[in-house]
Coordinates of C-alpha atoms and ligand atoms in Angstrom, one line a residue:
M1 CA -18.1 -17.7 -14.9
E2 CA -17.6 -13.9 -14.8
I3 CA -15.3 -12.5 -17.4
L4 CA -13.4 -9.5 -16.2
A5 CA -13.6 -6.9 -19.0
S6 CA -11.3 -3.8 -19.2
Y7 CA -12.8 -0.4 -19.2
L8 CA -11.0 1.5 -21.9
A9 CA -11.9 4.6 -24.0
G10 CA -15.4 4.7 -22.5
A11 CA -16.4 1.1 -23.1
W12 CA -16.0 -2.4 -21.6
H13 CA -13.8 -4.7 -23.6
P14 CA -13.7 -8.5 -22.8
G15 CA -10.3 -8.9 -24.5
T16 CA -9.1 -11.8 -26.6
G17 CA -6.6 -14.7 -26.4
P18 CA -6.2 -17.4 -23.8
A19 CA -8.1 -17.1 -20.5
T20 CA -6.4 -16.7 -17.1
S21 CA -8.5 -17.9 -14.2
L22 CA -8.8 -16.0 -10.9
M23 CA -9.0 -18.6 -8.1
N24 CA -10.6 -18.9 -4.7
P25 CA -7.5 -19.7 -2.5
T26 CA -9.7 -21.5 0.0
T27 CA -11.2 -24.0 -2.4
D28 CA -8.9 -23.9 -5.4
E29 CA -11.9 -23.2 -7.6
P30 CA -12.0 -20.6 -10.3
V31 CA -14.1 -17.5 -9.6
A32 CA -13.6 -15.4 -12.8
T33 CA -11.5 -15.3 -16.0
V34 CA -9.7 -12.6 -17.8
H35 CA -8.5 -12.4 -21.5
G36 CA -5.9 -9.7 -21.4
H37 CA -5.0 -9.4 -25.1
G38 CA -6.3 -7.5 -28.1
L39 CA -6.7 -4.2 -26.3
D40 CA -5.7 -0.9 -27.7
L41 CA -3.7 0.4 -24.7
G42 CA -2.0 3.3 -26.7
G43 CA -5.5 4.5 -27.7
A44 CA -6.6 4.2 -24.0
L45 CA -3.7 6.4 -22.8
A46 CA -4.4 9.0 -25.5
F47 CA -8.1 9.0 -24.6
A48 CA -7.2 9.7 -20.9
R49 CA -4.8 12.5 -21.9
D50 CA -7.4 14.1 -24.2
R51 CA -10.7 13.5 -22.7
G52 CA -10.0 12.7 -19.1
G53 CA -7.5 15.5 -18.6
A54 CA -10.0 18.0 -20.1
A55 CA -12.8 16.7 -17.9
L56 CA -10.9 17.0 -14.7
G57 CA -9.4 20.3 -15.7
A58 CA -12.9 21.7 -16.1
L59 CA -13.6 20.9 -12.4
T60 CA -12.5 22.9 -9.4
F61 CA -10.9 21.2 -6.5
A62 CA -14.2 21.3 -4.6
E63 CA -16.0 19.7 -7.5
R64 CA -13.4 16.9 -7.8
G65 CA -13.8 16.4 -4.1
E66 CA -17.6 15.9 -4.5
R67 CA -17.0 13.1 -7.0
L68 CA -14.5 11.5 -4.6
A69 CA -17.1 11.6 -1.8
A70 CA -19.7 10.0 -4.2
M71 CA -17.2 7.2 -5.0
A72 CA -16.6 6.6 -1.3
K73 CA -20.3 6.5 -0.7
A74 CA -21.0 4.1 -3.6
M75 CA -18.3 1.7 -2.3
H76 CA -19.8 1.9 1.2
G77 CA -23.3 1.1 -0.2
A78 CA -22.0 -2.0 -1.9
R79 CA -19.9 -3.1 1.1
E80 CA -21.5 -6.5 1.7
E81 CA -21.2 -7.5 -2.0
L82 CA -17.5 -6.4 -2.1
I83 CA -16.7 -8.2 1.2
A84 CA -18.0 -11.4 -0.3
L85 CA -15.8 -11.0 -3.4
A86 CA -12.8 -10.3 -1.3
V87 CA -13.4 -13.5 0.7
A88 CA -13.9 -15.5 -2.5
N89 CA -11.0 -14.1 -4.5
G90 CA -8.5 -12.9 -1.9
G91 CA -9.0 -15.5 0.9
N92 CA -9.8 -12.5 3.1
T93 CA -11.6 -12.9 6.4
R94 CA -14.5 -10.5 6.8
G95 CA -12.2 -8.3 8.9
D96 CA -9.4 -8.4 6.3
A97 CA -11.9 -7.4 3.6
K98 CA -13.2 -4.5 5.6
F99 CA -9.7 -3.3 6.3
D100 CA -9.1 -3.1 2.5
L101 CA -12.5 -1.7 1.5
D102 CA -12.8 0.8 4.4
G103 CA -9.2 1.8 3.8
A104 CA -10.1 2.7 0.2
S105 CA -13.4 4.5 1.0
G106 CA -11.9 6.2 4.0
T107 CA -9.0 7.6 2.0
L108 CA -11.4 8.8 -0.8
A109 CA -13.6 10.5 1.9
H110 CA -10.5 12.1 3.5
Y111 CA -9.4 13.6 0.2
A112 CA -13.0 14.7 -0.4
E113 CA -12.8 16.7 2.8
L114 CA -9.4 18.2 1.9
A115 CA -10.9 19.3 -1.4
K116 CA -13.6 21.3 0.4
G117 CA -10.9 23.4 2.0
L118 CA -9.3 24.1 -1.5
G119 CA -12.6 25.5 -2.8
D120 CA -13.1 26.9 -6.2
R121 CA -9.4 26.9 -7.2
R122 CA -7.7 24.8 -9.9
V123 CA -4.1 25.9 -9.0
L124 CA -2.3 25.2 -5.7
I125 CA 0.0 28.0 -4.5
D126 CA 3.3 26.9 -2.9
G127 CA 4.7 29.3 -0.3
D128 CA 4.6 33.1 -0.4
A129 CA 5.5 35.5 -3.2
I130 CA 9.2 36.3 -3.3
Q131 CA 10.6 39.8 -4.2
L132 CA 13.1 39.3 -7.0
G133 CA 14.2 42.9 -7.9
R134 CA 15.1 46.1 -6.1
T135 CA 11.4 46.9 -5.8
A136 CA 8.5 44.7 -5.0
R137 CA 7.3 44.9 -8.7
L138 CA 9.4 41.9 -9.9
S139 CA 8.1 38.9 -8.1
G140 CA 8.4 35.1 -8.0
Q141 CA 5.8 32.5 -6.9
H142 CA 5.8 28.7 -6.9
A143 CA 2.6 27.0 -7.9
W144 CA 1.4 23.4 -8.6
V145 CA -0.6 22.6 -11.8
P146 CA -1.9 19.2 -13.0
R147 CA 0.4 17.3 -15.4
P148 CA -1.1 17.0 -18.9
G149 CA -0.6 13.3 -19.0
V150 CA -2.1 10.1 -17.6
A151 CA -1.3 8.4 -14.3
V152 CA -0.8 4.7 -14.8
F153 CA -1.2 2.6 -11.7
V154 CA 0.3 -0.9 -11.6
N155 CA -0.9 -2.4 -8.3
A156 CA -0.1 -5.4 -6.0
F157 CA -2.4 -8.3 -5.3
N158 CA -2.8 -7.7 -1.5
F159 CA -5.0 -4.5 -1.5
P160 CA -7.3 -4.6 -4.6
A161 CA -9.5 -1.8 -3.2
W162 CA -7.2 0.3 -1.0
G163 CA -4.4 0.1 -3.6
L164 CA -6.7 1.8 -6.1
G165 CA -8.3 4.2 -3.6
E166 CA -5.1 5.7 -2.1
K167 CA -3.6 6.5 -5.5
L168 CA -6.9 7.6 -7.2
A169 CA -7.8 10.0 -4.4
C170 CA -4.5 11.9 -5.0
A171 CA -4.4 11.8 -8.8
F172 CA -8.1 12.7 -9.3
L173 CA -7.9 15.6 -6.8
A174 CA -4.6 16.8 -8.4
G175 CA -6.5 16.8 -11.8
M176 CA -4.8 13.9 -13.5
P177 CA -6.7 11.1 -15.3
V178 CA -5.9 7.5 -14.4
L179 CA -5.5 4.1 -15.9
C180 CA -5.3 1.3 -13.3
K181 CA -3.9 -2.2 -13.8
P182 CA -4.6 -4.3 -10.7
A183 CA -2.7 -7.5 -10.1
T184 CA -4.4 -10.2 -12.1
A185 CA -4.8 -12.8 -9.3
T186 CA -7.1 -10.7 -7.1
A187 CA -8.5 -8.2 -9.7
L188 CA -12.2 -9.1 -9.0
V189 CA -12.7 -6.5 -6.3
T190 CA -11.0 -3.7 -8.3
Y191 CA -13.1 -4.6 -11.3
R192 CA -16.4 -4.5 -9.3
V193 CA -15.5 -1.2 -7.7
V194 CA -14.7 0.5 -11.1
K195 CA -17.9 -1.0 -12.6
L196 CA -19.9 0.3 -9.7
W197 CA -18.6 3.8 -10.2
A198 CA -18.9 3.7 -14.0
D199 CA -22.5 2.3 -13.9
A200 CA -23.4 5.1 -11.4
G201 CA -22.1 7.7 -13.8
L202 CA -19.4 8.9 -11.3
L203 CA -16.6 8.9 -13.8
P204 CA -16.3 11.8 -16.2
E205 CA -15.2 10.5 -19.6
G206 CA -11.6 9.2 -19.6
T207 CA -10.9 10.0 -16.0
L208 CA -10.6 6.4 -14.8
Q209 CA -9.9 3.4 -17.0
L210 CA -9.2 -0.1 -16.0
L211 CA -7.0 -2.8 -17.5
C212 CA -7.7 -6.3 -16.3
G213 CA -5.0 -8.9 -17.1
P214 CA -1.3 -8.5 -18.1
A215 CA 0.2 -5.1 -18.8
G216 CA 0.9 -6.0 -22.4
D217 CA 2.5 -3.1 -24.3
L218 CA 1.1 -0.5 -21.9
L219 CA 4.4 1.0 -20.9
D220 CA 5.5 1.3 -24.5
H221 CA 3.0 4.1 -24.9
L222 CA 4.0 6.3 -21.9
G223 CA 5.0 9.9 -22.6
P224 CA 7.0 12.6 -20.8
F225 CA 4.1 14.1 -18.8
D226 CA 2.7 10.7 -17.6
V227 CA 3.2 9.2 -14.2
L228 CA 3.8 5.5 -13.5
A229 CA 2.8 4.7 -9.9
F230 CA 3.8 1.1 -9.1
T231 CA 3.1 -1.0 -6.0
G232 CA 4.6 -4.5 -5.8
S233 CA 7.8 -6.4 -5.4
S234 CA 11.3 -4.8 -5.8
G235 CA 12.0 -7.2 -8.6
T236 CA 9.2 -6.0 -10.8
A237 CA 10.0 -2.4 -9.7
R238 CA 13.5 -2.8 -11.2
T239 CA 12.0 -4.0 -14.5
L240 CA 9.5 -1.1 -14.7
R241 CA 12.1 1.6 -13.6
S242 CA 14.5 0.5 -16.4
H243 CA 11.9 0.1 -19.1
P244 CA 13.3 1.8 -22.2
R245 CA 10.3 4.0 -22.7
V246 CA 10.3 5.0 -19.0
V247 CA 13.9 5.9 -19.2
G248 CA 13.8 7.5 -22.7
E249 CA 10.8 9.7 -22.0
S250 CA 11.8 10.5 -18.4
V251 CA 8.5 9.3 -17.2
R252 CA 7.9 10.2 -13.6
V253 CA 7.9 7.0 -11.5
N254 CA 6.8 6.3 -8.0
I255 CA 7.7 3.0 -6.5
E256 CA 6.1 1.4 -3.4
A257 CA 8.0 -1.9 -3.0
D258 CA 8.7 -4.4 -0.4
S259 CA 10.1 -3.9 3.1
L260 CA 11.5 -5.8 6.0
N261 CA 9.8 -3.7 8.7
A262 CA 11.2 -3.9 12.2
A263 CA 9.5 -3.7 15.5
V264 CA 11.9 -2.8 18.3
L265 CA 11.2 -3.4 22.0
A266 CA 13.2 -1.0 24.2
P267 CA 14.7 -2.3 27.5
D268 CA 12.4 -0.2 29.7
V269 CA 9.3 -2.0 28.7
D270 CA 7.7 -4.7 30.9
L271 CA 5.7 -7.2 28.7
G272 CA 2.9 -7.0 31.2
S273 CA 2.6 -3.2 30.9
E274 CA 0.3 -1.3 28.5
T275 CA 3.3 -0.7 26.2
G276 CA 4.4 -4.4 26.4
R277 CA 0.9 -5.7 25.6
L278 CA 0.6 -3.2 22.7
F279 CA 3.9 -4.6 21.3
L280 CA 2.8 -8.2 21.5
A281 CA -0.7 -7.4 20.1
D282 CA 0.8 -5.4 17.2
V283 CA 3.2 -8.2 16.2
V284 CA 0.4 -10.8 16.3
R285 CA -2.0 -8.5 14.3
D286 CA 0.6 -7.9 11.7
M287 CA 1.3 -11.6 11.4
T288 CA -2.3 -12.6 11.0
Q289 CA -4.2 -9.7 9.5
K290 CA -4.4 -10.3 5.7
T291 CA -2.4 -13.5 6.6
G292 CA 0.7 -11.3 6.9
Q293 CA 0.3 -10.0 3.3
K294 CA 0.8 -6.3 4.1
C295 CA 3.8 -4.4 2.8
T296 CA 3.9 -2.6 6.2
A297 CA 3.7 -5.8 8.3
I298 CA 6.4 -6.4 11.0
R299 CA 8.9 -9.0 9.7
R300 CA 11.8 -8.4 12.2
V301 CA 11.2 -8.3 15.9
L302 CA 14.2 -6.9 17.8
V303 CA 14.2 -7.5 21.5
P304 CA 16.7 -7.1 24.4
A305 CA 18.5 -10.4 24.8
D306 CA 17.1 -11.0 28.3
R307 CA 13.5 -10.7 27.0
R308 CA 13.7 -13.0 24.0
A309 CA 12.3 -16.1 25.7
D310 CA 9.4 -14.1 27.3
V311 CA 8.5 -12.5 24.0
I312 CA 8.4 -15.8 22.2
D313 CA 6.2 -17.2 25.1
G314 CA 3.9 -14.2 24.7
L315 CA 3.6 -14.6 20.9
R316 CA 3.1 -18.3 21.3
E317 CA 0.2 -17.8 23.7
R318 CA -1.6 -15.3 21.5
L319 CA -1.0 -17.1 18.2
A320 CA -2.3 -20.4 19.6
T321 CA -5.7 -18.7 20.0
I322 CA -6.0 -17.7 16.3
A323 CA -8.4 -19.9 14.4
I324 CA -7.1 -20.5 10.8
G325 CA -9.2 -21.9 8.0
D326 CA -12.1 -21.1 5.7
P327 CA -12.3 -17.3 5.9
S328 CA -16.1 -17.3 5.3
R329 CA -16.6 -18.8 8.7
D330 CA -17.3 -16.4 11.6
D331 CA -14.9 -18.2 14.0
V332 CA -11.9 -18.0 11.6
R333 CA -9.5 -15.2 12.2
M334 CA -6.9 -16.0 9.5
G335 CA -7.5 -17.2 6.0
P336 CA -5.2 -18.6 3.3
L337 CA -2.6 -16.8 1.3
A338 CA -3.9 -15.3 -1.9
T339 CA -2.4 -17.7 -4.4
K340 CA -0.5 -21.0 -4.8
A341 CA 2.5 -18.9 -6.0
Q342 CA 2.4 -17.0 -2.7
Q343 CA 2.2 -20.3 -0.8
R344 CA 5.2 -21.7 -2.5
D345 CA 7.2 -18.4 -1.9
I346 CA 6.3 -18.4 1.8
E347 CA 7.2 -22.0 2.3
A348 CA 10.5 -21.4 0.5
G349 CA 11.1 -18.3 2.7
I350 CA 10.4 -20.2 5.9
A351 CA 12.9 -22.9 4.8
R352 CA 15.5 -20.2 4.2
L353 CA 14.9 -18.6 7.6
A354 CA 14.9 -22.1 9.2
A355 CA 18.4 -22.8 8.0
A356 CA 19.8 -19.8 9.9
T357 CA 17.5 -19.5 13.0
D358 CA 15.8 -21.6 15.7
E359 CA 12.2 -22.6 16.0
G360 CA 10.0 -20.2 18.0
Y361 CA 6.5 -21.3 17.0
G362 CA 4.6 -22.9 14.2
G363 CA 7.3 -25.2 12.7
T364 CA 7.2 -25.1 8.9
G365 CA 3.7 -23.5 8.8
A366 CA 1.9 -26.7 7.9
I367 CA -1.6 -26.7 9.4
A368 CA -5.0 -28.4 9.2
P369 CA -7.3 -25.4 8.4
L370 CA -10.8 -25.3 9.8
G371 CA -13.6 -26.2 7.3
V372 CA -11.2 -27.1 4.5
A373 CA -10.4 -30.6 3.1
P374 CA -6.8 -31.8 3.5
G375 CA -4.5 -30.6 0.7
V376 CA -6.9 -28.0 -0.6
G377 CA -6.3 -24.2 -0.5
C378 CA -3.2 -22.0 0.0
F379 CA -2.8 -22.3 3.7
V380 CA 0.3 -21.6 5.8
G381 CA 0.1 -21.1 9.6
P382 CA 1.9 -18.4 11.6
V383 CA 5.6 -19.1 12.1
V384 CA 8.0 -17.4 14.6
R385 CA 11.7 -18.0 14.0
T386 CA 14.3 -16.8 16.5
T387 CA 18.0 -16.0 16.8
A388 CA 20.3 -14.9 19.6
D389 CA 22.4 -12.9 17.1
A390 CA 20.4 -10.3 15.2
A391 CA 23.6 -8.8 13.6
G392 CA 24.9 -12.2 12.4
C393 CA 21.6 -13.4 10.8
A394 CA 21.8 -11.9 7.3
V395 CA 18.7 -13.7 5.9
M396 CA 16.3 -12.0 8.3
H397 CA 17.4 -8.6 7.1
D398 CA 17.5 -9.6 3.4
H399 CA 14.6 -11.9 2.6
E400 CA 11.0 -10.6 2.7
V401 CA 8.7 -13.5 3.5
F402 CA 5.4 -12.0 2.5
G403 CA 3.2 -14.0 4.9
P404 CA 2.5 -14.8 8.5
V405 CA 6.2 -15.1 9.5
V406 CA 8.5 -13.1 11.8
T407 CA 12.0 -13.5 13.2
V408 CA 12.5 -12.6 16.8
A409 CA 16.1 -11.5 17.3
A410 CA 18.2 -10.4 20.3
Y411 CA 20.0 -7.1 20.5
D412 CA 21.9 -5.5 23.4
G413 CA 19.2 -2.9 24.3
D414 CA 21.2 0.1 23.0
A415 CA 19.1 2.5 20.9
G416 CA 21.9 3.1 18.4
A417 CA 22.5 -0.6 18.0
A418 CA 18.8 -1.1 17.4
A419 CA 18.7 1.6 14.7
R420 CA 21.7 0.1 13.0
L421 CA 19.9 -3.2 12.8
V422 CA 16.8 -1.5 11.4
A423 CA 19.1 0.0 8.7
R424 CA 20.2 -3.5 7.7
G425 CA 16.8 -3.8 5.9
H426 CA 18.1 -1.3 3.3
G427 CA 15.2 1.0 3.7
S428 CA 11.8 0.3 5.3
L429 CA 8.2 1.5 4.9
A430 CA 7.3 1.4 8.6
T431 CA 9.5 0.9 11.7
S432 CA 7.8 0.6 15.1
C433 CA 9.4 1.0 18.5
Y434 CA 7.9 0.5 21.9
S435 CA 9.2 2.5 24.8
D436 CA 8.2 5.1 27.5
D437 CA 11.8 6.1 28.0
K438 CA 12.2 9.6 26.3
D439 CA 16.0 9.4 26.3
W440 CA 16.0 6.0 24.5
L441 CA 13.5 7.3 22.0
A442 CA 15.5 10.5 21.4
R443 CA 18.4 8.4 20.3
F444 CA 16.5 5.8 18.4
V445 CA 13.8 7.8 16.5
P446 CA 16.0 10.1 14.4
A447 CA 18.4 7.3 13.5
A448 CA 15.6 4.9 12.5
G449 CA 13.7 7.7 10.8
A450 CA 16.6 8.3 8.5
V451 CA 16.1 4.8 7.0
S452 CA 12.3 4.5 7.2
G453 CA 9.2 6.2 5.7
R454 CA 7.3 6.1 8.9
V455 CA 8.2 5.6 12.6
Y456 CA 5.5 4.4 14.9
I457 CA 6.1 5.1 18.6
G458 CA 4.2 2.7 20.8
S459 CA 3.8 3.9 24.4
E460 CA 1.6 3.6 27.4
K461 CA -0.6 6.7 26.7
M462 CA -1.4 6.0 23.1
A463 CA -1.8 2.2 23.4
S464 CA -5.6 2.1 23.6
L465 CA -5.9 4.5 20.6
S466 CA -3.5 2.9 18.2
P467 CA -4.5 1.4 14.8
G468 CA -1.2 -0.5 14.8
P469 CA 1.9 0.3 12.7
G470 CA 0.7 -1.4 9.6
T471 CA -2.1 1.0 8.7
A472 CA -1.4 3.5 5.9
L473 CA -3.2 6.6 7.0
P474 CA -4.2 9.3 4.5
Q475 CA -2.9 12.0 6.7
L476 CA 0.6 10.6 6.8
Q477 CA 3.1 9.9 4.1
H478 CA 3.3 6.2 2.9
G479 CA 6.5 5.0 1.3
G480 CA 10.0 4.4 2.3
P481 CA 13.6 4.8 1.1
G482 CA 16.0 2.3 -0.5
R483 CA 14.5 -1.2 -0.9
A484 CA 11.0 0.1 -0.1
G485 CA 11.2 1.9 -3.5
D486 CA 12.0 5.5 -2.3
G487 CA 8.4 6.4 -3.2
A488 CA 6.0 8.7 -1.4
E489 CA 2.2 8.6 -1.5
L490 CA -0.6 10.2 0.7
G491 CA 0.4 12.5 3.5
G492 CA -2.6 14.9 3.0
L493 CA -2.1 17.4 0.2
R494 CA 1.6 16.3 -0.1
G495 CA 0.2 13.3 -2.0
L496 CA -1.0 15.5 -4.9
A497 CA 2.6 16.5 -5.8
L498 CA 3.3 13.2 -7.6
Y499 CA 0.5 14.1 -10.1
Q500 CA 1.3 17.8 -10.5
Q501 CA 4.0 20.0 -11.9
R502 CA 5.6 22.6 -9.7
V503 CA 6.2 25.7 -11.7
A504 CA 8.2 28.7 -10.8
L505 CA 6.4 31.8 -11.9
Q506 CA 8.3 35.0 -12.4
G507 CA 6.9 38.4 -13.4
D508 CA 4.9 41.5 -12.4
A509 CA 3.7 41.1 -8.8
T510 CA 0.2 42.3 -9.6
I511 CA -0.2 39.8 -12.5
L512 CA 1.2 36.9 -10.4
K513 CA -1.2 37.8 -7.5
G514 CA -4.1 37.8 -9.9
L515 CA -3.1 34.3 -11.3
A516 CA -2.7 33.0 -7.7
Ligands
NAP601 P1 4.5 -8.1 -8.2 O1 4.6 -9.5 -8.6 O2 5.7 -7.3 -8.4 O3 3.2 -7.5 -9.1 C1 2.8 -6.2 -8.9 C2 2.1 -5.7 -10.2 O4 3.0 -5.6 -11.2 C3 1.0 -6.6 -10.7 O5 -0.1 -5.8 -11.1 C4 1.6 -7.4 -11.8 O6 0.7 -7.8 -12.8 C5 2.5 -6.3 -12.4 N1 3.6 -6.7 -13.2 C6 4.4 -7.8 -13.0 N2 5.4 -7.8 -14.0 C7 5.2 -6.8 -14.8 C8 5.8 -6.3 -16.0 N3 6.9 -6.9 -16.5 N4 5.3 -5.2 -16.5 C9 4.2 -4.5 -16.0 N5 3.6 -5.0 -14.9 C10 4.1 -6.1 -14.3 O7 4.0 -8.0 -6.7 P2 2.8 -8.7 -6.0 O8 3.2 -10.1 -5.8 O9 1.5 -8.4 -6.6 O10 2.8 -7.9 -4.6 C11 3.5 -8.4 -3.5 C12 4.7 -7.4 -3.2 O11 4.2 -6.1 -3.2 C13 5.4 -7.6 -1.9 O12 6.7 -7.7 -2.1 C14 5.0 -6.4 -1.1 O13 5.9 -6.0 -0.1 C15 4.8 -5.4 -2.1 N6 3.8 -4.3 -1.7 C16 4.3 -3.1 -1.5 C17 3.4 -2.1 -1.0 C18 3.8 -0.7 -0.7 O14 3.0 0.1 -0.5 N7 5.1 -0.5 -0.6 C19 2.0 -2.4 -0.9 C20 1.6 -3.7 -1.3 C21 2.5 -4.6 -1.7 P3 0.2 -9.3 -12.9 O15 -0.5 -9.5 -11.6 O16 -0.8 -9.2 -14.1 O17 1.4 -10.2 -13.1

C-alpha cells in the first residue's frame, strides 16, 4: 500500500502516528495511507520564505513561466497514470479525470503564455505615472511586488489536480513560494503530481511543498506576509478565517467556498431551440459531471411557471440515458461520490429537500450501479426535486447538496424577480441564464451580477461553442461574494494580485521611471 509522504524542506517525510486510509469509493477498498503527524510545519514555512522566496525572486516572469510550462508538459506526459489514480481514488470517470487534470495543465500553460508577455521584468507596473507636484518632477506610481511570505493552499477534495494548478500558476508567477495541503480523502493525485515535478527537478528549492494529511499546527505558524488560500466548505472557511493566528497577524485570506448556483430560463426560450437545448444539456452536465461535486454546479433551476413540467420531462429524458456505475468502465458516464461521508451528506440533503418539494426524477437517489455489487461503494443517482413556489421554498436557497441533485422551481418570468431569487443564495460563484431577449438580459444580468462572481449567458449563437457554466477558465475571475467566500482567483494577470503587494511609489519622476 502506498504511503503518501509530505514534501517538506526539500525531502519526503512519511510522517508518524496513526494511519488514515484513502479509499476507492467504487469498491470500498483502501488505495493508500497517510500518517500526518510528526512533521515540522513551522520549519517548512520558514524554509519556503527563506529559500523558496529567494529562488523565485531570482527568476524573471518569463523564467517562471518556462517552469510553469514544463510542469504542464510533465503532467500531460503522465496523463494516463494520473487518470487511473483519479478513477481509483476519486471515483472519477475517465472524462471527469480529464476535466480535472487538463484543467490543471491548461491553467498552468495559460499562465506560462502570460508570463512570456511580461518578459524579463520582476515588478508589475499598475497604471501610469501620476504628477504629484506643481511640476512633473514629483511623481507617483503604483507597482506590484511579490509578498515575502509563503502561500498556504488548503484545498477541497473534488479537484485534486486543478485545485493545485489554478492557485499554483498565480502564486508561482507572482513570485510567492507555496505549501499545498490537499484534502486528505483524495490526496493521491495531488501527491503524484508534486512527486512528478519534484523528481523531474522542476521545483527550485522551497518553491512548492506538500503536506499530506491533516493541517495539524500549520496555521499557528502563519505570519503577516503569508497568504492563506482556502477552497472548501463555508463551515471550514469560518474556522480558518477566525483562527487566532490569522486574525492576530492579519494574514491575507482568500476563500473559495460553497455556492447554490442558479440556472435561469427566460420566458422567450423554447426548449426545442438551440438555447433551450443548451439549457437542458448544461443542467444535466452539471448534475452528472464529477457526480455533481463541482463548486460551480447548478443547484437551483428557475423556470417560468408554464415551463416547469416540460423542463422536468426534458431532464428526465436525458438523465435516464446516463449509465451510472463503476467509473473504470467505458460505458459508464457517472461514478460514485468521493467518500462515504459525502454519500451520507447527499442522502441527508435529498431528504431535507424532499420534505419541502415534490418528486421530479430519481426518488431518493438509490440506484443499482453497473458493475458494482449491491451495498458496495458511495453511489447516489441523479435526483430532481421540484416546487411551484421558488420564493417560498427556503431550503433550496440555503442548503448546498454537493452531489447530483437540483431543484427545479417556478418563477413568474420577470427578470427582476429571477435576480431576486438568485440573490436568495446569499452570494454565488456562477449564475447562468438562457435567453435571446436582449431587454430581458439587460434587466437580469446587472442584478444577478451584483450577487455572483460570474454570469454565464447562454444563447443561440454561442450554444455550440460553450464549455458550460461550471468550467473555471483561467482568463476569467473565479470566486463569488457572500456565502461563496468573497474570494477571487484567476482572471488572467488579476490572479497575481492575491500573492503580491501593491505599493505606492512616490519620488523623483526619473528615478521612478528607471525602477519601472
Ligand atoms: P472541507 O471539508 O471544508 O475541507 C476542505 C479542506 O479544508 C480540506 O483540505 C480539509 O482537510 C481542510 N480542513 C478541514 N478542517 C480544517 C481545519 N480545522 N484546519 C485546517 N484545514 C482544515 O471541504 P470539502 O468537503 O473538501 O469540499 C467540498 C466543499 O468545497 C463544498 O462545499 C464545495 O462547494 C466547496 N468547494 C468550493 C470551491 C470554490 O472554488 N469555491 C471549489 C471546490 C469545492 P482534510 O481533508 O484533511 O480534512
